[in-house]
Every structure is written in structure tokens, then in C-alpha cells.
Coordinates of C-alpha atoms in Angstrom, one line a residue:
M73 CA 0.0 -0.1 -0.1
A74 CA 2.7 2.4 0.8
S75 CA 4.4 1.9 -2.6
S76 CA 1.3 3.0 -4.3
C77 CA 0.9 6.1 -2.0
W78 CA 4.5 7.3 -2.1
G79 CA 5.1 6.1 1.5
L80 CA 2.5 8.4 3.0
P81 CA 0.6 7.6 6.2
E82 CA -2.3 5.6 6.0
L83 CA -4.6 8.6 6.7
L84 CA -3.4 10.4 3.7
C85 CA -3.3 7.3 1.6
E86 CA -6.9 6.3 1.7
F87 CA -9.9 8.7 1.6
P88 CA -11.4 8.8 5.4
S89 CA -14.6 6.8 5.1
L90 CA -17.2 5.2 7.4
P91 CA -16.4 1.9 8.9
N92 CA -17.6 -1.2 6.8
S93 CA -20.0 -2.4 9.6
T94 CA -21.5 1.2 9.9
L95 CA -22.2 1.4 6.1
R96 CA -23.5 -2.3 6.1
H97 CA -26.0 -1.5 9.0
M98 CA -27.0 1.8 7.2
R99 CA -27.7 0.0 3.9
M100 CA -29.7 -2.8 5.8
G101 CA -31.7 -0.3 7.6
I102 CA -32.6 1.9 4.4
D103 CA -33.5 -1.5 2.3
D104 CA -35.5 -3.0 5.2
G105 CA -37.4 0.1 5.8
F106 CA -38.1 0.5 2.3
R107 CA -39.3 -3.1 1.9
G108 CA -41.5 -2.8 5.1
I109 CA -43.2 0.3 3.6
V110 CA -44.0 -1.5 0.4
R111 CA -45.3 -4.7 2.2
A112 CA -47.6 -2.6 4.2
Y113 CA -49.2 -0.7 1.3
S114 CA -48.9 -3.6 -1.2
D115 CA -52.7 -3.8 -1.6
Q116 CA -53.1 0.0 -2.2
I117 CA -50.2 -0.1 -4.7
D118 CA -51.9 -2.9 -6.7
A119 CA -55.2 -1.0 -6.5
A120 CA -53.4 2.1 -7.9
T121 CA -51.6 0.3 -10.7
R122 CA -54.8 -1.6 -11.8
P123 CA -56.1 1.0 -14.2
L124 CA -52.7 1.4 -15.9
Q125 CA -52.4 -2.4 -16.3
W126 CA -55.9 -2.4 -18.0
F127 CA -55.1 0.5 -20.2
L128 CA -51.9 -1.1 -21.3
N129 CA -53.4 -4.4 -22.0
T130 CA -56.3 -3.1 -23.9
L131 CA -54.1 -0.9 -26.1
E132 CA -51.6 -3.7 -26.7
H133 CA -54.6 -6.1 -27.7
A134 CA -55.9 -3.5 -30.0
F135 CA -52.6 -3.1 -31.7
V136 CA -51.7 -6.7 -31.9
D137 CA -55.1 -8.3 -32.7
T138 CA -56.3 -5.6 -35.4
P139 CA -55.4 -6.8 -38.9
W140 CA -51.9 -5.4 -39.9
F141 CA -53.2 -3.5 -42.9
I142 CA -55.6 -1.5 -40.7
I143 CA -52.8 -0.4 -38.3
F144 CA -50.6 0.3 -41.3
A145 CA -53.0 2.6 -42.9
L146 CA -53.9 4.2 -39.5
I147 CA -50.3 5.1 -38.8
L148 CA -49.7 6.6 -42.3
V149 CA -53.0 8.6 -41.8
V150 CA -51.7 10.0 -38.5
V151 CA -48.3 10.6 -40.1
W152 CA -50.0 12.5 -43.0
F153 CA -52.3 14.8 -40.7
A154 CA -49.0 15.5 -38.6
S155 CA -46.6 16.3 -41.4
R156 CA -48.7 17.1 -44.7
N157 CA -45.6 15.8 -46.4
V158 CA -45.7 12.9 -48.9
K159 CA -42.0 12.1 -48.5
I160 CA -42.5 11.4 -45.0
V161 CA -45.5 9.3 -45.5
L162 CA -43.6 7.2 -48.2
G163 CA -40.7 6.9 -45.8
S164 CA -43.0 5.8 -42.8
S165 CA -44.6 3.2 -45.3
M166 CA -41.2 1.8 -46.3
G167 CA -40.3 1.6 -42.5
L168 CA -43.4 -0.3 -41.7
A169 CA -43.0 -2.5 -44.6
F170 CA -39.4 -3.4 -43.6
I171 CA -40.8 -4.3 -39.9
G172 CA -43.5 -6.5 -41.2
I173 CA -41.2 -8.3 -43.9
F174 CA -38.8 -9.4 -41.1
G175 CA -41.5 -10.8 -39.1
L176 CA -41.4 -8.3 -36.4
W177 CA -44.8 -6.7 -36.6
E178 CA -46.5 -8.2 -33.6
D179 CA -43.5 -7.3 -31.4
T180 CA -43.4 -3.7 -32.9
M181 CA -47.1 -3.4 -32.1
T182 CA -46.5 -4.5 -28.4
T183 CA -43.5 -1.9 -28.2
L184 CA -45.7 0.7 -29.9
A185 CA -48.4 0.2 -27.2
M186 CA -46.0 0.5 -24.4
V187 CA -44.5 3.5 -25.9
T188 CA -47.9 5.1 -26.6
V189 CA -49.1 4.6 -22.8
A190 CA -45.8 5.7 -21.5
T191 CA -45.8 9.0 -23.7
L192 CA -49.5 9.8 -23.0
I193 CA -48.7 9.4 -19.1
A194 CA -45.6 11.7 -19.5
I195 CA -47.5 14.3 -21.3
I196 CA -50.4 14.3 -18.7
L197 CA -48.1 14.5 -15.8
G198 CA -45.3 16.8 -17.5
L199 CA -47.5 19.5 -18.8
P200 CA -48.9 20.7 -15.6
I201 CA -45.7 20.4 -13.8
G202 CA -44.0 22.5 -16.6
I203 CA -46.7 24.9 -16.3
L204 CA -46.2 25.2 -12.6
M205 CA -42.5 25.7 -13.3
A206 CA -43.2 28.4 -15.6
R207 CA -45.5 30.3 -13.3
S208 CA -43.1 30.1 -10.2
D209 CA -39.4 30.9 -10.1
R210 CA -39.2 29.1 -6.8
M211 CA -40.8 25.9 -8.2
Q212 CA -38.3 26.2 -11.1
K213 CA -35.4 26.4 -8.6
I214 CA -36.7 23.3 -6.7
L215 CA -37.5 21.2 -9.7
T216 CA -34.4 22.0 -11.8
P217 CA -32.0 19.9 -9.7
V218 CA -34.5 17.1 -9.4
L219 CA -34.8 16.9 -13.3
D220 CA -31.0 17.2 -13.5
V221 CA -30.7 14.0 -11.4
M222 CA -33.4 12.2 -13.4
Q223 CA -31.8 13.0 -16.8
T224 CA -28.2 12.0 -15.5
M225 CA -29.2 9.0 -13.5
P226 CA -28.2 5.7 -15.4
S227 CA -31.3 4.1 -16.7
F228 CA -30.7 0.9 -15.2
V229 CA -30.9 2.3 -11.7
Y230 CA -34.5 3.3 -12.2
L231 CA -35.4 -0.5 -12.5
I232 CA -34.4 -1.1 -8.8
P233 CA -37.0 0.9 -6.8
V234 CA -39.6 0.2 -9.6
V235 CA -39.1 -3.6 -9.2
V236 CA -39.0 -3.4 -5.4
I237 CA -42.3 -1.5 -5.3
F238 CA -44.3 -3.0 -8.1
G239 CA -42.5 -6.1 -8.8
I240 CA -41.8 -7.7 -12.2
G241 CA -44.2 -7.0 -15.4
K242 CA -45.3 -4.6 -17.9
V243 CA -46.6 -2.1 -15.6
P244 CA -43.3 -1.6 -13.7
G245 CA -41.6 -1.3 -17.1
V246 CA -43.9 1.5 -18.2
I247 CA -43.5 3.4 -14.9
A248 CA -39.5 3.2 -15.3
V249 CA -40.0 4.5 -18.9
V250 CA -42.2 7.4 -17.7
I251 CA -39.7 8.3 -15.0
Y252 CA -36.9 8.4 -17.8
A253 CA -38.9 10.2 -20.5
I254 CA -40.9 12.8 -18.7
P255 CA -38.0 15.4 -18.0
P256 CA -37.9 16.9 -21.5
M257 CA -41.7 17.3 -21.4
I258 CA -41.4 19.4 -18.2
R259 CA -38.3 21.4 -19.2
L260 CA -39.7 22.5 -22.6
T261 CA -43.2 23.1 -21.4
N262 CA -41.6 25.6 -18.8
L263 CA -39.2 27.1 -21.6
G264 CA -41.9 27.4 -24.1
I265 CA -44.3 29.5 -21.7
R266 CA -41.5 31.6 -20.5
L267 CA -40.5 32.4 -24.1
V268 CA -43.9 33.9 -24.9
D269 CA -43.4 37.5 -25.8
K270 CA -43.9 39.8 -23.0
E271 CA -45.8 42.5 -25.1
V272 CA -48.5 39.7 -26.0
I273 CA -48.8 39.0 -22.1
E274 CA -49.1 42.6 -21.4
A275 CA -51.9 43.1 -24.2
A276 CA -53.7 40.2 -22.8
D277 CA -53.5 42.0 -19.3
A278 CA -54.8 45.1 -21.0
F279 CA -57.9 43.3 -22.2
G280 CA -58.6 42.2 -18.7
A281 CA -57.6 38.4 -19.2
N282 CA -57.4 36.4 -15.9
P283 CA -54.6 34.0 -15.4
R284 CA -56.5 31.0 -16.7
Q285 CA -57.5 32.8 -19.8
K286 CA -54.1 34.0 -20.4
L287 CA -52.7 30.3 -20.0
W288 CA -55.2 28.6 -22.3
G289 CA -55.7 31.5 -24.8
V290 CA -52.1 33.0 -25.2
Q291 CA -49.4 31.2 -23.5
L292 CA -50.3 27.6 -24.3
P293 CA -51.2 28.2 -28.0
L294 CA -48.0 30.4 -28.6
S295 CA -45.8 27.8 -26.8
L296 CA -47.0 24.8 -28.6
P297 CA -44.0 24.4 -31.0
T298 CA -41.8 24.2 -28.1
I299 CA -44.0 21.9 -26.2
M300 CA -44.1 19.8 -29.4
A301 CA -40.5 19.5 -29.2
G302 CA -40.8 18.3 -25.7
V303 CA -43.2 15.5 -26.9
N304 CA -40.8 14.6 -29.6
Q305 CA -38.0 14.3 -27.1
T306 CA -40.1 12.2 -24.7
I307 CA -41.0 9.8 -27.4
M308 CA -37.4 9.4 -28.4
M309 CA -36.5 8.7 -24.8
A310 CA -39.2 6.2 -24.2
L311 CA -38.1 4.3 -27.2
A312 CA -34.5 4.4 -25.9
M313 CA -35.8 3.0 -22.6
V314 CA -37.5 0.1 -24.2
V315 CA -34.6 -2.3 -24.2
V316 CA -33.7 -1.5 -20.6
A317 CA -37.3 -1.9 -19.4
S318 CA -37.4 -5.4 -21.1
M319 CA -35.3 -6.6 -18.2
V320 CA -38.3 -6.4 -15.8
G321 CA -40.7 -8.4 -18.0
V322 CA -41.7 -5.9 -20.8
G323 CA -42.1 -7.7 -24.0
G324 CA -41.9 -6.4 -27.7
L325 CA -38.7 -5.5 -29.5
G326 CA -36.7 -4.9 -26.3
K327 CA -37.1 -8.4 -25.0
N328 CA -35.9 -9.7 -28.3
V329 CA -32.8 -7.5 -28.2
L330 CA -32.2 -8.7 -24.6
Q331 CA -32.5 -12.3 -25.7
A332 CA -30.0 -11.7 -28.7
I333 CA -27.6 -10.1 -26.2
N334 CA -27.9 -13.1 -23.9
N335 CA -27.5 -15.7 -26.8
Q336 CA -25.1 -13.7 -29.0
F337 CA -27.7 -13.6 -32.0
F338 CA -26.2 -10.8 -33.9
T339 CA -28.7 -10.7 -36.8
I340 CA -31.8 -10.9 -34.5
G341 CA -30.4 -8.1 -32.3
F342 CA -29.7 -5.9 -35.0
L343 CA -33.0 -6.5 -36.9
N344 CA -34.9 -5.6 -33.9
G345 CA -32.7 -2.7 -33.3
F346 CA -33.4 -1.5 -36.7
A347 CA -37.1 -1.9 -36.1
L348 CA -36.7 0.5 -33.1
V349 CA -34.9 2.9 -35.3
A350 CA -37.7 2.6 -37.9
I351 CA -40.3 3.6 -35.3
A352 CA -38.2 6.4 -33.9
I353 CA -37.6 7.9 -37.3
I354 CA -41.3 7.8 -38.3
F355 CA -42.3 9.4 -34.7
D356 CA -39.4 11.9 -35.0
R357 CA -40.1 13.2 -38.6
A358 CA -43.8 13.4 -38.1
S359 CA -43.8 15.3 -34.8
Q360 CA -40.9 17.5 -36.1
A361 CA -43.2 18.4 -39.0
F362 CA -46.0 19.0 -36.9
G363 CA -44.0 21.4 -34.6
K364 CA -42.8 23.3 -37.7
R365 CA -46.3 23.7 -38.9
L366 CA -47.3 25.0 -35.5
Q367 CA -44.4 27.4 -35.6
K368 CA -45.4 28.8 -38.9
H369 CA -48.8 29.1 -37.8
S370 CA -47.9 31.0 -34.7
E371 CA -45.7 33.2 -36.7
A372 CA -48.5 34.0 -39.2
G373 CA -50.6 34.8 -36.2
H374 CA -48.2 37.4 -34.9
D375 CA -48.0 39.0 -38.3

């Protein structure tokens, strides 16, 4: 030890730390307390997650059991109404055709259902939190470090408390995805509302608008392009978390990728990875085009 520490005393060689026994008792106390709380409220936790389980199963059955050509056409219709761009629709049809030809349609629909549910929950929770941040500097100071931690925490770590509280299954996977994907929604909602032109707000005040009227009639419509960028980022992060969430029992493409890693199936892993990329590109191009259309619309409104 002395040779690696230039012959310095032990106090200067090793960073002072708590004794191992103290650290062990501290970890055991926290873990036991956490498990005790979970066991005490297990019935309430199951009741609280039951609607989410039902929603997820219903959407998954709808996507998987509906004939493929109907889902295929519906996705293209949604892409068209979002983008109004023939090239994006053609690119989306090629991506979906690639997924179907390689036999990944059913797994893709399962993944699509999970990402849809996670994104909807992230929007429903993130939008009001972002509005609160935009309205209160104190709230912004409190939540900013929390969001920093959420965005820098390794995604695998989210699975530990989720599994302890909710166990293994689809619902814990969706909850982990929501926790990972919600920060951009909150941040960009806050940013979009704060970037609304002050002169427009003053004009709304001059016309006697109350806070609720300003929010729904002025701030949210003008900040929609930025909020849509938040939705786009939330979708991308949800797709990125799918493979990690498969470790707690989530099916679909993520499960296939995990099995390919475990069994060293190079081709299967890459095909499922490319299917995820295809979905990500479809969502990304459609939502970006929708955001640009909103941007042009808001600029025309200002003119």
C-alpha cells in the first residue's frame, strides 16, 4: 500500500470513510425500511396500478389483434395529418414494410402500445408540472436539480426501486419508462411558456384576461411548437428505454434485443434494433413536421 501512496501515512493514503460495519447497517436499515413500507401498502399499490395495467393491456390487444393493414393505414394517416408531407408518409410506409417483412410486426405493435401509454402519461403529468415551473421561479429552482438528477441517473438504476415497489411485469416497465422520459416534457413546457413575448402578455392583461384565460388563450397556443419539441424528445427517450425496461418483463422488441444479447444472436439483435430505429424515425419526422407547422402558424398569427 505504501508503494502506491509514495510512502505516506494511511490517513493520507486512503480517503477517510465510515467503517464497513456502519455502512452495512445503514444500507440494511434503509433497504429493510423500504421493503417494510412496500409490504404494508402492497394492496393500495396494486389497486393504484390496476387501471394502468388495464389501459396497457387494452391498447396492446388493440394493436396486436387488429389486422395489420388497418394499423398500417392508420399510422400513415396519422403521419400525413401531422406532417402533410408525402415524402415522410412514403418513408414511414417503407419503415413499416421493413418491420413486417422481417416478421417483427407483432413485437413492434407491443412496443408501440407501451411507448404510446408511457408517452401519454408523461404528457399528462409533465404538462401541468411544466406550467407550474413557468409560473413560479421558486418551483423552477426546486425542480431543476430534480430533473437534472432524473436525466443523468443511469437508466438501469430506475429499475431497482420500481421492481422493489411494483415487482416484475409490464406496469413496472412502463413506470420506469415514464420516469426516464418525462424530464424533456417538463423542461420544454416551462421554456415554451417563459419564451412567450411579454408584449403579448401585456396586451392580454390590458384586455382584462385572468390567469386562466392567459394560459389557455395566449401562453399555451404560442408555446405549442416548443411543447411539441418536448413531446418529440419524450417519445425518443421512451423508445430508448424500451430495451432496458425489457429486463423487468416488458415484451416486444426490447425483449428480443435482450435475448439476442444473452444468446449472441447478432442478426436478430440488429433487426430488432433497426425496427426500433424505424419507429423512432417515423415518430421523429412526423412530430418535427407537426411542430414546424405549428411554428409557421404561430408566426403568421403574430404577423
